[in-house]
Amino acid sequence: MKFMNKKLILGLVALLALFLSACSQKSAKSGDNLPSAKTILTKAQKANYNSMHATWDEKSNGKTSQKAAVEYTTKPTIIYADVSATSNYYKMWVEGKNSYIQMKGTNSSHWFKTTTKAGTYSSFIQSLNGNLLTPFIPLHKQFKVKKNDNNYALIYKGNNKRVWNAIVSDAAVTTLIGIDIDDVKPLNTEIQVDVDKNYNVNDVKIVSNYKDDGQKKTLTMNVDQIDQIKKLSVPSAVKKNSVDLGNLDKK
């Protein structure tokens, strides 16, 4: 059995190495073909979701000073909120035009029923439902896009005050948690928005450290369980035992 010429073998090895290198570069380039941050933000904010869960938590010196949790469905429109903020301590259910609220920290544990105009909470739902990302579109250059398994991750890290203002200008935040943005100095903010290939949002995570009146504070916001809440309903005990404030006005 004759062995191949050593020079021929070395030539084949070099050719193979060159081929593999070319394939590797081609693969790397195809993997870098990611959508822009602007594309992700613009398309994701157009989506409509049928259900969602969100939480907010503001800490001052490591201790929670105010927090809120909300979940909702749109078919039918039902919202549940549990809020402990600077001047608001309540639990609330919204079903259509009816609102049921229980104020915490009072002598009464009664639920009170009120009637609201249709669409009163529409801006709140719209804020979470896509419009949450709208304020970030003009700031798209601040974000980086990374591959996240088969999906995309939109990431921001920094202390840009315009990004901070975009976070706290959101109606969902201002409705539930009161933050005075005038005297705030952002220290460090991290945002991650995970979307699938069709630009549907899987979840949003925001952690922001800042100074307010000389105190270091942290705002954490999470939006998740998107389109995963199949059913949400006002507990029968809340409906049955609530005090109808509308009937009291008629007496």
CSV table of C-alpha atoms in Angstrom, one decimal:
chain,number,residue,atom,x,y,z
A,1,MET,CA,0.0,0.0,0.0
A,2,LYS,CA,1.5,3.3,-1.1
A,3,PHE,CA,1.2,6.3,1.1
A,4,MET,CA,0.4,9.7,-0.3
A,5,ASN,CA,3.1,12.3,-0.8
A,6,LYS,CA,3.6,14.3,2.4
A,7,LYS,CA,3.4,17.6,0.5
A,8,LEU,CA,0.0,16.5,-1.0
A,9,ILE,CA,-1.3,15.6,2.5
A,10,LEU,CA,-0.3,18.9,3.9
A,11,GLY,CA,-1.9,20.7,0.9
A,12,LEU,CA,-5.2,18.8,1.5
A,13,VAL,CA,-5.1,19.6,5.2
A,14,ALA,CA,-4.5,23.3,4.5
A,15,LEU,CA,-7.4,23.3,1.9
A,16,LEU,CA,-9.7,21.6,4.4
A,17,ALA,CA,-8.8,24.1,7.1
A,18,LEU,CA,-9.5,27.0,4.7
A,19,PHE,CA,-12.9,25.4,3.8
A,20,LEU,CA,-13.9,25.0,7.4
A,21,SER,CA,-12.8,28.5,8.2
A,22,ALA,CA,-15.0,29.9,5.3
A,23,CYS,CA,-17.9,27.9,6.6
A,24,SER,CA,-17.4,29.2,10.1
A,25,GLN,CA,-17.3,32.8,8.9
A,26,LYS,CA,-20.4,32.3,6.8
A,27,SER,CA,-22.2,30.7,9.8
A,28,ALA,CA,-21.2,33.6,12.0
A,29,LYS,CA,-22.4,36.2,9.5
A,30,SER,CA,-25.8,34.5,9.2
A,31,GLY,CA,-26.1,34.3,13.0
A,32,ASP,CA,-25.4,38.1,13.2
A,33,ASN,CA,-28.3,38.8,10.9
A,34,LEU,CA,-30.5,40.1,13.7
A,35,PRO,CA,-33.4,42.6,13.5
A,36,SER,CA,-32.7,46.1,14.7
A,37,ALA,CA,-33.9,47.4,18.0
A,38,LYS,CA,-36.1,49.8,16.2
A,39,THR,CA,-37.8,47.0,14.3
A,40,ILE,CA,-38.4,45.0,17.4
A,41,LEU,CA,-39.8,48.0,19.4
A,42,THR,CA,-42.0,49.2,16.5
A,43,LYS,CA,-43.5,45.8,15.7
A,44,ALA,CA,-43.8,44.6,19.3
A,45,GLN,CA,-45.8,47.7,20.4
A,46,LYS,CA,-48.4,46.9,17.8
A,47,ALA,CA,-49.3,43.6,19.3
A,48,ASN,CA,-52.6,43.0,21.2
A,49,TYR,CA,-52.6,40.6,24.1
A,50,ASN,CA,-55.6,39.0,25.8
A,51,SER,CA,-54.1,38.6,29.3
A,52,MET,CA,-51.1,39.7,31.3
A,53,HIS,CA,-49.5,40.0,34.8
A,54,ALA,CA,-47.3,42.8,36.0
A,55,THR,CA,-45.6,43.7,39.2
A,56,TRP,CA,-43.9,46.9,40.5
A,57,ASP,CA,-41.7,47.3,43.5
A,58,GLU,CA,-39.9,50.5,44.8
A,59,LYS,CA,-37.3,50.0,47.5
A,60,SER,CA,-35.7,52.8,49.6
A,61,ASN,CA,-32.6,51.9,51.5
A,62,GLY,CA,-33.3,48.2,50.7
A,63,LYS,CA,-36.9,48.2,52.1
A,64,THR,CA,-40.0,48.2,50.0
A,65,SER,CA,-41.7,51.6,50.2
A,66,GLN,CA,-44.5,50.9,47.6
A,67,LYS,CA,-45.5,48.0,45.4
A,68,ALA,CA,-48.3,46.9,43.1
A,69,ALA,CA,-49.4,43.8,41.3
A,70,VAL,CA,-51.9,43.6,38.5
A,71,GLU,CA,-53.3,41.0,36.2
A,72,TYR,CA,-56.0,41.3,33.6
A,73,THR,CA,-57.9,39.6,30.8
A,74,THR,CA,-59.6,41.4,27.9
A,75,LYS,CA,-62.2,38.8,26.9
A,76,PRO,CA,-64.0,39.8,29.0
A,77,THR,CA,-62.3,42.8,30.5
A,78,ILE,CA,-61.4,42.0,34.1
A,79,ILE,CA,-58.6,43.6,36.1
A,80,TYR,CA,-57.3,42.7,39.5
A,81,ALA,CA,-54.9,45.1,41.3
A,82,ASP,CA,-53.3,44.9,44.7
A,83,VAL,CA,-51.6,48.2,45.6
A,84,SER,CA,-49.5,49.4,48.5
A,85,ALA,CA,-48.2,52.9,47.5
A,86,THR,CA,-47.3,56.1,49.2
A,87,SER,CA,-50.9,57.2,49.7
A,88,ASN,CA,-52.9,54.3,48.2
A,89,TYR,CA,-53.6,51.0,50.0
A,90,TYR,CA,-56.2,49.0,48.3
A,91,LYS,CA,-57.3,45.9,46.4
A,92,MET,CA,-59.5,46.3,43.4
A,93,TRP,CA,-61.5,44.3,40.9
A,94,VAL,CA,-62.8,45.7,37.7
A,95,GLU,CA,-65.4,43.9,35.6
A,96,GLY,CA,-66.9,45.8,32.8
A,97,LYS,CA,-68.5,49.0,34.2
A,98,ASN,CA,-68.3,47.7,37.8
A,99,SER,CA,-65.5,48.3,40.2
A,100,TYR,CA,-65.0,46.6,43.6
A,101,ILE,CA,-62.5,48.2,45.9
A,102,GLN,CA,-61.3,47.3,49.4
A,103,MET,CA,-59.3,50.0,51.2
A,104,LYS,CA,-56.5,48.6,53.4
A,105,GLY,CA,-55.6,50.2,56.7
A,106,THR,CA,-59.1,51.2,57.5
A,107,ASN,CA,-61.5,49.9,60.3
A,108,SER,CA,-63.7,48.3,57.7
A,109,SER,CA,-62.8,45.3,55.5
A,110,HIS,CA,-65.9,45.8,53.3
A,111,TRP,CA,-65.7,45.8,49.6
A,112,PHE,CA,-67.4,48.8,47.9
A,113,LYS,CA,-69.0,48.6,44.5
A,114,THR,CA,-69.0,51.6,42.1
A,115,THR,CA,-70.0,52.1,38.5
A,116,THR,CA,-67.4,53.6,36.1
A,117,LYS,CA,-67.7,54.7,32.5
A,118,ALA,CA,-66.7,52.3,29.8
A,119,GLY,CA,-63.1,52.7,28.9
A,120,THR,CA,-62.1,54.3,32.2
A,121,TYR,CA,-59.3,51.7,32.5
A,122,SER,CA,-58.7,51.4,28.8
A,123,SER,CA,-55.6,53.6,29.0
A,124,PHE,CA,-54.2,51.4,31.7
A,125,ILE,CA,-54.6,48.3,29.7
A,126,GLN,CA,-53.3,49.9,26.6
A,127,SER,CA,-50.3,51.1,28.5
A,128,LEU,CA,-49.4,47.5,29.4
A,129,ASN,CA,-50.6,46.1,26.1
A,130,GLY,CA,-47.9,47.2,23.7
A,131,ASN,CA,-47.8,50.9,24.6
A,132,LEU,CA,-45.4,50.0,27.4
A,133,LEU,CA,-42.7,49.9,24.7
A,134,THR,CA,-43.8,53.0,22.7
A,135,PRO,CA,-41.7,55.6,24.7
A,136,PHE,CA,-38.6,53.6,23.9
A,137,ILE,CA,-38.9,53.8,20.1
A,138,PRO,CA,-37.2,57.2,19.8
A,139,LEU,CA,-34.5,55.8,22.1
A,140,HIS,CA,-33.9,52.6,20.0
A,141,LYS,CA,-30.2,53.4,19.5
A,142,GLN,CA,-29.7,52.9,23.2
A,143,PHE,CA,-30.6,49.2,23.0
A,144,LYS,CA,-28.7,46.2,21.8
A,145,VAL,CA,-30.2,43.1,20.3
A,146,LYS,CA,-29.0,39.6,21.1
A,147,LYS,CA,-30.1,36.1,20.2
A,148,ASN,CA,-32.0,34.4,23.0
A,149,ASP,CA,-32.4,30.7,22.0
A,150,ASN,CA,-34.8,30.9,19.0
A,151,ASN,CA,-36.0,34.4,20.1
A,152,TYR,CA,-34.6,37.9,20.5
A,153,ALA,CA,-33.6,39.8,23.6
A,154,LEU,CA,-33.6,43.6,23.5
A,155,ILE,CA,-31.2,44.9,26.2
A,156,TYR,CA,-30.3,48.3,27.7
A,157,LYS,CA,-27.8,49.1,30.4
A,158,GLY,CA,-26.9,52.7,31.4
A,159,ASN,CA,-28.0,55.8,33.2
A,160,ASN,CA,-29.6,57.8,30.4
A,161,LYS,CA,-32.3,60.1,31.9
A,162,ARG,CA,-34.4,60.0,28.8
A,163,VAL,CA,-34.7,56.2,29.2
A,164,TRP,CA,-35.6,56.7,32.9
A,165,ASN,CA,-38.3,59.2,31.9
A,166,ALA,CA,-39.6,56.8,29.3
A,167,ILE,CA,-40.0,54.2,32.1
A,168,VAL,CA,-41.9,56.3,34.6
A,169,SER,CA,-43.9,58.2,32.1
A,170,ASP,CA,-45.9,55.1,31.4
A,171,ALA,CA,-49.5,55.3,32.5
A,172,ALA,CA,-49.4,51.9,34.2
A,173,VAL,CA,-46.6,53.1,36.4
A,174,THR,CA,-48.1,56.6,37.2
A,175,THR,CA,-51.5,55.1,37.8
A,176,LEU,CA,-50.3,52.7,40.5
A,177,ILE,CA,-47.0,54.1,41.9
A,178,GLY,CA,-46.3,57.8,42.4
A,179,ILE,CA,-42.8,58.8,41.4
A,180,ASP,CA,-41.7,62.4,41.2
A,181,ILE,CA,-39.3,62.4,38.2
A,182,ASP,CA,-38.2,66.0,38.6
A,183,ASP,CA,-35.6,65.5,41.3
A,184,VAL,CA,-34.5,62.0,40.3
A,185,LYS,CA,-31.0,61.2,39.2
A,186,PRO,CA,-30.8,57.8,37.5
A,187,LEU,CA,-27.7,55.8,38.5
A,188,ASN,CA,-28.1,52.6,36.6
A,189,THR,CA,-30.9,51.0,34.7
A,190,GLU,CA,-31.2,47.6,33.1
A,191,ILE,CA,-34.0,46.6,30.7
A,192,GLN,CA,-34.5,43.3,28.9
A,193,VAL,CA,-37.4,42.7,26.6
A,194,ASP,CA,-37.8,39.2,25.3
A,195,VAL,CA,-39.7,38.7,22.1
A,196,ASP,CA,-40.3,35.8,19.8
A,197,LYS,CA,-39.6,35.7,16.1
A,198,ASN,CA,-43.0,37.2,15.3
A,199,TYR,CA,-42.2,40.1,17.7
A,200,ASN,CA,-44.7,39.1,20.3
A,201,VAL,CA,-43.4,40.1,23.8
A,202,ASN,CA,-42.7,37.2,26.1
A,203,ASP,CA,-41.7,39.3,29.1
A,204,VAL,CA,-40.3,42.6,30.2
A,205,LYS,CA,-37.8,43.1,33.0
A,206,ILE,CA,-36.7,46.5,34.3
A,207,VAL,CA,-34.5,47.3,37.3
A,208,SER,CA,-33.5,50.9,37.9
A,209,ASN,CA,-31.3,52.4,40.6
A,210,TYR,CA,-31.6,56.1,41.2
A,211,LYS,CA,-31.3,58.9,43.7
A,212,ASP,CA,-34.4,60.7,44.9
A,213,ASP,CA,-34.1,63.4,47.6
A,214,GLY,CA,-30.6,62.1,48.5
A,215,GLN,CA,-31.9,58.6,49.0
A,216,LYS,CA,-30.9,55.6,46.9
A,217,LYS,CA,-33.9,53.8,45.5
A,218,THR,CA,-34.6,50.9,43.2
A,219,LEU,CA,-37.6,50.4,41.0
A,220,THR,CA,-38.2,46.9,39.7
A,221,MET,CA,-40.9,46.1,37.1
A,222,ASN,CA,-41.8,42.8,35.6
A,223,VAL,CA,-44.4,42.0,32.9
A,224,ASP,CA,-45.0,38.3,32.3
A,225,GLN,CA,-47.7,35.6,31.9
A,226,ILE,CA,-48.6,37.2,28.6
A,227,ASP,CA,-51.6,35.4,27.1
A,228,GLN,CA,-51.2,32.7,29.7
A,229,ILE,CA,-54.0,33.7,32.1
A,230,LYS,CA,-57.0,31.7,30.7
A,231,LYS,CA,-59.6,32.8,33.2
A,232,LEU,CA,-60.0,35.7,35.6
A,233,SER,CA,-63.2,36.4,37.5
A,234,VAL,CA,-64.4,38.5,40.5
A,235,PRO,CA,-64.8,36.2,43.5
A,236,SER,CA,-68.5,35.6,44.2
A,237,ALA,CA,-68.0,36.6,47.9
A,238,VAL,CA,-66.8,40.0,46.8
A,239,LYS,CA,-69.8,40.6,44.6
A,240,LYS,CA,-72.3,39.3,47.1
A,241,ASN,CA,-71.0,41.2,50.1
A,242,SER,CA,-69.9,44.4,48.5
A,243,VAL,CA,-71.6,47.7,49.5
A,244,ASP,CA,-73.1,49.4,46.4
A,245,LEU,CA,-72.2,53.1,46.7
A,246,GLY,CA,-74.6,53.9,43.9
A,247,ASN,CA,-77.5,52.7,45.9
A,248,LEU,CA,-76.4,54.7,48.9
A,249,ASP,CA,-76.5,57.9,46.8
A,250,LYS,CA,-80.1,57.2,45.9
A,251,LYS,CA,-81.2,57.1,49.6
